Coordinates of C-alpha atoms and ligand atoms in Angstrom, one line a residue:
M25 CA 28.4 101.3 -57.9
K26 CA 26.1 102.4 -55.1
G27 CA 22.5 101.6 -55.9
K28 CA 23.5 99.4 -58.9
T29 CA 22.8 95.5 -59.1
V30 CA 25.4 93.3 -60.6
V31 CA 24.4 89.8 -61.6
I32 CA 27.4 87.3 -61.7
T33 CA 27.8 83.6 -62.4
G34 CA 30.6 81.6 -60.8
A35 CA 31.0 83.9 -57.8
T36 CA 31.5 81.2 -55.2
S37 CA 35.2 80.9 -56.0
G38 CA 38.3 82.4 -57.8
I39 CA 38.1 85.5 -59.8
G40 CA 34.2 85.7 -59.8
E41 CA 34.1 85.8 -56.0
I42 CA 36.9 88.4 -55.7
A43 CA 35.2 90.6 -58.2
A44 CA 31.9 90.2 -56.5
I45 CA 33.5 91.3 -53.1
H46 CA 35.1 94.3 -54.6
L47 CA 31.9 95.4 -56.5
A48 CA 30.0 94.9 -53.1
K49 CA 32.6 97.0 -51.3
Q50 CA 32.1 99.9 -54.1
G51 CA 28.3 99.8 -53.1
A52 CA 26.8 97.3 -55.5
R53 CA 24.1 94.9 -54.6
I54 CA 25.4 91.4 -55.7
V55 CA 23.0 88.7 -57.2
F56 CA 25.0 85.6 -58.0
T57 CA 24.4 81.9 -59.0
A58 CA 25.9 78.9 -57.2
R59 CA 25.5 75.2 -57.5
D60 CA 26.1 74.4 -53.9
R61 CA 24.2 75.8 -50.9
K62 CA 27.2 75.6 -48.5
R63 CA 29.5 77.4 -50.9
A64 CA 26.8 79.9 -51.6
D65 CA 26.4 80.7 -48.0
A66 CA 30.1 81.2 -47.5
T67 CA 30.2 83.7 -50.4
L68 CA 27.1 85.4 -49.1
A69 CA 28.8 85.9 -45.7
K70 CA 31.7 87.5 -47.4
L71 CA 29.6 89.9 -49.5
N72 CA 27.6 90.8 -46.4
K73 CA 30.9 91.7 -44.6
A74 CA 31.9 93.7 -47.7
N75 CA 28.6 95.6 -47.8
A76 CA 26.1 94.9 -45.3
A77 CA 23.7 97.6 -46.5
A78 CA 22.8 96.0 -49.7
S79 CA 20.6 92.8 -49.6
H80 CA 22.6 90.5 -51.7
A81 CA 20.9 87.4 -53.2
V82 CA 21.9 84.0 -54.4
H83 CA 20.2 81.7 -56.8
L84 CA 21.0 78.1 -57.0
A85 CA 21.6 76.2 -60.3
D86 CA 23.7 73.7 -62.0
L87 CA 24.6 76.1 -65.1
S88 CA 25.7 73.0 -67.3
L89 CA 21.9 72.4 -67.9
I90 CA 20.0 74.5 -70.3
A91 CA 16.8 73.9 -68.3
E92 CA 18.5 75.2 -65.1
Q93 CA 20.1 78.2 -67.0
K94 CA 16.6 79.2 -68.2
R95 CA 15.0 78.6 -64.8
V96 CA 17.6 80.8 -62.9
A97 CA 17.8 83.5 -65.6
A98 CA 13.8 83.8 -65.3
D99 CA 14.1 84.0 -61.6
I100 CA 16.9 86.7 -61.8
A101 CA 14.9 88.6 -64.3
R102 CA 12.4 89.4 -61.6
E103 CA 15.0 91.5 -59.8
P104 CA 14.0 95.2 -59.6
R105 CA 17.0 96.3 -61.7
I106 CA 20.1 95.0 -63.4
D107 CA 23.0 97.2 -64.2
V108 CA 25.8 94.7 -64.9
L109 CA 25.8 91.0 -66.0
I110 CA 29.0 89.1 -65.5
N111 CA 29.0 85.8 -67.2
N112 CA 31.9 83.9 -65.5
A113 CA 31.3 80.4 -64.4
G114 CA 33.4 78.0 -66.3
A115 CA 35.5 74.8 -66.0
L116 CA 37.9 72.5 -67.7
F117 CA 37.3 68.8 -68.1
N118 CA 39.8 66.1 -68.7
R119 CA 37.3 63.6 -70.3
R120 CA 34.2 64.0 -72.4
I121 CA 31.1 64.2 -70.2
E122 CA 27.7 64.4 -71.7
T123 CA 24.9 66.3 -69.8
S124 CA 21.6 64.8 -69.2
E125 CA 20.5 67.0 -72.1
G126 CA 22.9 65.4 -74.5
L127 CA 25.4 68.4 -74.7
E128 CA 29.1 68.2 -74.1
M129 CA 29.8 69.5 -70.5
T130 CA 32.4 72.3 -71.5
F131 CA 30.3 73.6 -74.4
A132 CA 27.1 73.5 -72.1
L133 CA 28.7 75.3 -69.1
N134 CA 31.3 77.6 -70.8
H135 CA 29.2 78.8 -73.7
M136 CA 25.6 77.9 -73.5
S137 CA 25.1 79.3 -69.9
F138 CA 26.5 82.7 -71.1
F139 CA 24.3 82.6 -74.2
T140 CA 21.0 81.5 -72.5
I141 CA 21.3 83.7 -69.4
T142 CA 22.3 86.8 -71.4
N143 CA 19.4 86.4 -73.8
I144 CA 16.9 86.0 -71.0
L145 CA 18.1 88.9 -69.0
L146 CA 18.5 91.1 -72.2
P147 CA 15.1 92.7 -71.9
R148 CA 15.7 93.7 -68.3
L149 CA 19.3 95.1 -69.0
K150 CA 17.8 97.1 -71.8
E151 CA 15.6 98.9 -69.2
T152 CA 18.9 100.3 -67.5
P153 CA 20.7 103.0 -69.5
G154 CA 24.4 102.1 -69.8
A155 CA 24.1 98.5 -68.7
R156 CA 27.0 96.2 -69.3
I157 CA 27.6 92.7 -70.1
V158 CA 31.0 91.2 -69.3
S159 CA 32.1 87.7 -70.3
T160 CA 35.2 85.9 -69.0
S161 CA 36.9 84.3 -72.0
S162 CA 40.6 83.2 -72.0
R163 CA 43.9 83.5 -73.9
A164 CA 43.4 79.7 -74.4
H165 CA 41.0 80.7 -77.3
R166 CA 44.1 81.0 -79.3
R167 CA 44.1 77.2 -79.5
G168 CA 40.6 77.1 -80.5
K169 CA 39.1 76.2 -83.9
L170 CA 35.4 75.5 -84.2
D171 CA 34.0 72.5 -86.2
F172 CA 30.4 73.3 -86.6
S173 CA 29.7 69.8 -87.6
D174 CA 31.0 68.6 -84.2
L175 CA 30.1 71.4 -81.6
Q176 CA 29.5 68.7 -79.0
S177 CA 33.1 67.1 -79.6
R178 CA 31.6 63.5 -80.4
K179 CA 34.3 62.9 -83.0
D180 CA 37.1 64.7 -81.4
F181 CA 37.5 65.5 -77.7
Q182 CA 40.6 66.8 -76.2
G183 CA 40.0 68.4 -72.8
F184 CA 42.2 71.5 -73.4
R185 CA 41.2 71.9 -77.0
T186 CA 37.5 71.6 -76.1
Y187 CA 38.1 74.2 -73.4
S188 CA 39.9 76.5 -75.9
N189 CA 36.9 76.2 -78.2
S190 CA 34.4 77.2 -75.6
K191 CA 36.6 80.3 -74.9
L192 CA 36.7 81.1 -78.5
C193 CA 32.9 80.8 -78.4
N194 CA 32.8 83.5 -75.6
I195 CA 34.5 85.9 -77.9
L196 CA 32.4 85.0 -80.9
F197 CA 29.4 85.4 -78.7
T198 CA 30.4 88.8 -77.5
R199 CA 30.9 90.0 -81.0
A200 CA 27.5 89.0 -82.2
L201 CA 25.9 90.3 -79.1
A202 CA 27.5 93.7 -79.4
K203 CA 26.2 93.9 -82.9
R204 CA 22.7 93.2 -81.8
L205 CA 23.1 95.9 -79.0
A206 CA 24.4 98.6 -81.3
G207 CA 22.6 101.8 -80.7
T208 CA 21.1 100.6 -77.5
G209 CA 23.7 102.1 -75.2
I210 CA 24.4 98.6 -73.6
I211 CA 28.0 97.4 -74.1
A212 CA 29.1 93.8 -74.2
N213 CA 32.8 93.0 -73.8
C214 CA 34.9 89.8 -72.9
L215 CA 38.4 89.3 -71.3
H216 CA 41.3 87.1 -70.5
P217 CA 41.9 87.4 -66.7
G218 CA 45.4 86.0 -66.9
F219 CA 46.5 82.7 -65.7
V220 CA 45.3 82.8 -62.2
A221 CA 45.8 80.6 -59.1
T222 CA 42.2 79.8 -58.5
R223 CA 40.5 76.4 -58.0
F224 CA 40.4 76.2 -61.9
G225 CA 41.4 72.8 -63.1
D226 CA 41.3 71.2 -59.6
Q227 CA 38.3 69.1 -60.6
S228 CA 39.3 68.5 -64.3
G229 CA 40.5 64.9 -63.4
G230 CA 43.3 62.9 -64.9
F231 CA 46.6 64.3 -66.3
L232 CA 45.2 67.8 -67.2
Q233 CA 44.5 68.4 -63.5
Y234 CA 48.1 67.6 -62.6
V235 CA 49.5 69.8 -65.4
V236 CA 47.3 72.7 -64.4
A237 CA 48.2 72.3 -60.7
I238 CA 51.9 72.4 -61.6
A239 CA 51.6 75.5 -63.8
K240 CA 49.6 77.2 -61.3
S241 CA 52.3 76.8 -58.6
L242 CA 54.8 78.0 -60.9
I243 CA 53.5 81.0 -63.0
A244 CA 50.0 81.8 -61.9
I245 CA 49.0 85.4 -60.8
S246 CA 46.8 86.1 -57.7
E247 CA 43.1 86.1 -57.7
E248 CA 43.2 89.7 -56.8
D249 CA 45.1 90.5 -60.0
G250 CA 43.0 88.1 -62.0
A251 CA 39.8 90.0 -61.1
K252 CA 41.1 93.3 -62.4
T253 CA 40.0 93.1 -65.8
I254 CA 36.6 92.0 -64.9
L255 CA 36.3 94.9 -62.5
H256 CA 37.5 97.3 -65.2
L257 CA 34.9 96.2 -67.8
A258 CA 32.1 96.2 -65.1
T259 CA 32.9 99.7 -63.7
S260 CA 35.4 101.9 -65.6
P261 CA 34.0 105.1 -67.3
D262 CA 36.8 104.5 -69.9
V263 CA 34.8 101.6 -71.6
T264 CA 31.4 103.4 -71.7
S265 CA 31.4 103.4 -75.5
V266 CA 33.6 100.3 -76.2
S267 CA 31.6 97.2 -77.2
G268 CA 32.4 93.7 -78.8
E269 CA 36.0 93.8 -77.8
Y270 CA 38.3 91.4 -76.1
F271 CA 40.5 92.7 -73.3
S272 CA 43.5 91.5 -71.4
E273 CA 45.1 93.5 -68.4
C274 CA 42.5 96.1 -68.8
K275 CA 43.4 96.9 -72.5
V276 CA 41.7 96.0 -75.7
E277 CA 43.8 93.0 -77.3
V278 CA 43.3 91.7 -80.8
P279 CA 42.1 88.0 -80.5
T280 CA 42.9 85.3 -83.2
V281 CA 41.5 85.5 -86.8
E282 CA 39.1 82.8 -85.8
A283 CA 37.8 84.8 -83.0
R284 CA 37.2 87.8 -85.4
N285 CA 35.2 85.8 -87.9
D286 CA 31.7 87.5 -87.9
A287 CA 30.3 84.7 -90.1
D288 CA 31.3 82.1 -87.4
A289 CA 29.9 84.5 -84.8
E290 CA 26.6 84.6 -86.5
R291 CA 26.6 80.8 -87.2
L292 CA 27.4 80.0 -83.6
W293 CA 24.4 82.3 -82.5
Q294 CA 22.1 80.5 -84.7
E295 CA 23.2 77.1 -83.6
S296 CA 22.9 78.3 -80.0
V297 CA 19.4 79.6 -80.5
K298 CA 18.4 76.1 -81.9
I299 CA 19.9 74.5 -78.7
A300 CA 18.6 76.8 -76.2
G301 CA 15.3 78.1 -77.9
V302 CA 16.1 81.6 -76.9
G303 CA 18.1 84.5 -78.6
Ligands
LIG429 N1 42.0 80.6 -63.6 C1 42.6 80.9 -64.9 O1 43.8 80.8 -65.0 C2 41.6 81.3 -66.0 C3 42.2 81.8 -67.2 C4 41.5 82.1 -68.2 C5 40.1 82.1 -68.1 N2 39.5 81.7 -66.8 C6 38.1 81.6 -66.7 O2 37.7 82.3 -65.6 C7 36.4 81.9 -65.1 C8 36.4 81.6 -63.6 O3 37.2 80.6 -63.5 P1 38.2 80.6 -62.0 O4 39.5 80.6 -62.5 O5 37.8 81.7 -61.1 O6 37.9 79.1 -61.4 P2 37.1 78.6 -60.2 O7 37.8 79.2 -59.0 O8 37.1 77.1 -60.5 O9 35.7 79.2 -60.3 C9 34.7 78.8 -61.2 C10 33.3 79.2 -60.8 O10 32.4 78.5 -61.7 C11 31.5 77.8 -61.0 N3 31.0 76.5 -61.6 C12 31.7 75.6 -62.2 N4 30.8 74.6 -62.8 C13 29.5 75.1 -62.5 C14 28.2 74.5 -62.7 N5 28.2 73.2 -63.5 N6 27.2 75.2 -62.5 C15 27.4 76.4 -61.7 N7 28.5 77.0 -61.5 C16 29.7 76.2 -61.8 C17 32.2 77.3 -59.7 O11 31.3 76.9 -58.7 P3 31.8 76.0 -57.4 O12 32.4 77.1 -56.4 O13 30.5 75.4 -57.0 O14 32.9 75.1 -57.9 C18 33.0 78.6 -59.4 O15 32.0 79.6 -58.8 C19 36.1 80.7 -65.9 O16 35.2 81.0 -67.0 C20 37.5 80.3 -66.6 O17 37.3 79.5 -67.7 C21 40.3 81.3 -65.8

């Protein structure tokens, strides 16, 4: 990864931070987003320890807001080169929260940030032969079922179902993106990291937070193991010509029928264009 630049969202914690540190150790320069200055500085210190030679950079933004997604992506687009984009920031919410832009928070953060940032960085990624886009989805997509008449979960919000829908969106987004990238040499894949003992769920609130905390204490894998498939998709020569796929444990896995629906993938893309005004 020496000489390469990796852009990653959600690198101030969990699997994103571990992946960023490993990539830095392998020689990459890391450009990451953060929503909190103190947490950003803590991650920056770890990256500088992992690889002091590369001038790692942080861009502050609340990725649940389209305006912030656009602003930060436009800033990052000025980087001299981008080899890998890792869309990873995400969260689970116990209750329906509407952003100041009128979007449901899970959809806005977990899907729209991937969509908006990728589309704004795409012209820059296309300048780098063999560039890669990696998006962190989840096996939770198996519980997802998109209702295009209620993408903002106004009629029906249930924390885990809405989260599952957002992770289904990540797979549909990756499929539609890979189609658009066919023939460019850029690949786009997504992944399930495993059930990982990160800070995931710690701020969800309510009963959901409690359930996730218990499950994590019983069956979750380590952050190191959780970062492995991200690292595989970002660096392995084995995936150079693989695109549009969903991975788990560093292998292609077949997602649900809903996640393989290309008509839905296209419809989600068009709905996302309407919301973000890019794509
Ligand atoms: N843990 C699991 O079992 C699991 C399983 C499947 C998929 N995933 C997915 O893995 C990804 C990473 O999660 P994780 O498990 O590593 O959890 P985590 O430790 O909570 O990390 C989440 C990251 O997203 C950032 N983030 C959250 N809300 C944000 C916002 N509004 N604006 C900007 N950044 C924001 C967090 O920033 P702060 O540091 O400021 O909080 C943090 O860097 C997520 O997409 C999640 O859905 C996790």
